[in-house]
Amino acid sequence: QLRSGPLAGISLGMVGCGRAWNEE
């Protein structure tokens, strides 16, 4: 339920950004 909410999107977005920064 909450996983498909805006907070889940923000969390996944932050994780994705963190991985992108680490890869660079």
mmCIF file of C-alpha atoms in Angstrom:
data_model
loop_
_atom_site.group_PDB
_atom_site.id
_atom_site.type_symbol
_atom_site.label_atom_id
_atom_site.label_comp_id
_atom_site.label_asym_id
_atom_site.label_seq_id
_atom_site.Cartn_x
_atom_site.Cartn_y
_atom_site.Cartn_z
ATOM 1 C CA GLN A 1 0.000 0.000 0.000
ATOM 2 C CA LEU A 2 2.493 2.649 1.147
ATOM 3 C CA ARG A 3 5.132 1.158 -1.132
ATOM 4 C CA SER A 4 3.242 2.446 -4.166
ATOM 5 C CA GLY A 5 2.850 5.856 -2.514
ATOM 6 C CA PRO A 6 4.939 9.029 -3.041
ATOM 7 C CA LEU A 7 7.249 8.196 -0.122
ATOM 8 C CA ALA A 8 8.195 4.904 -1.776
ATOM 9 C CA GLY A 9 8.982 6.728 -5.021
ATOM 10 C CA ILE A 10 11.182 9.232 -3.170
ATOM 11 C CA SER A 11 13.012 6.423 -1.355
ATOM 12 C CA LEU A 12 13.640 4.510 -4.595
ATOM 13 C CA GLY A 13 14.677 7.736 -6.305
ATOM 14 C CA MET A 14 17.220 8.521 -3.581
ATOM 15 C CA VAL A 15 18.593 4.973 -3.768
ATOM 16 C CA GLY A 16 18.866 5.199 -7.564
ATOM 17 C CA CYS A 17 20.658 8.565 -7.320
ATOM 18 C CA GLY A 18 23.030 7.181 -4.679
ATOM 19 C CA ARG A 19 23.935 4.241 -6.919
ATOM 20 C CA ALA A 20 24.484 6.546 -9.892
ATOM 21 C CA TRP A 21 26.815 8.768 -7.842
ATOM 22 C CA ASN A 22 28.722 5.740 -6.516
ATOM 23 C CA GLU A 23 29.155 4.316 -10.021
ATOM 24 C CA GLU A 24 30.722 7.578 -11.174
#
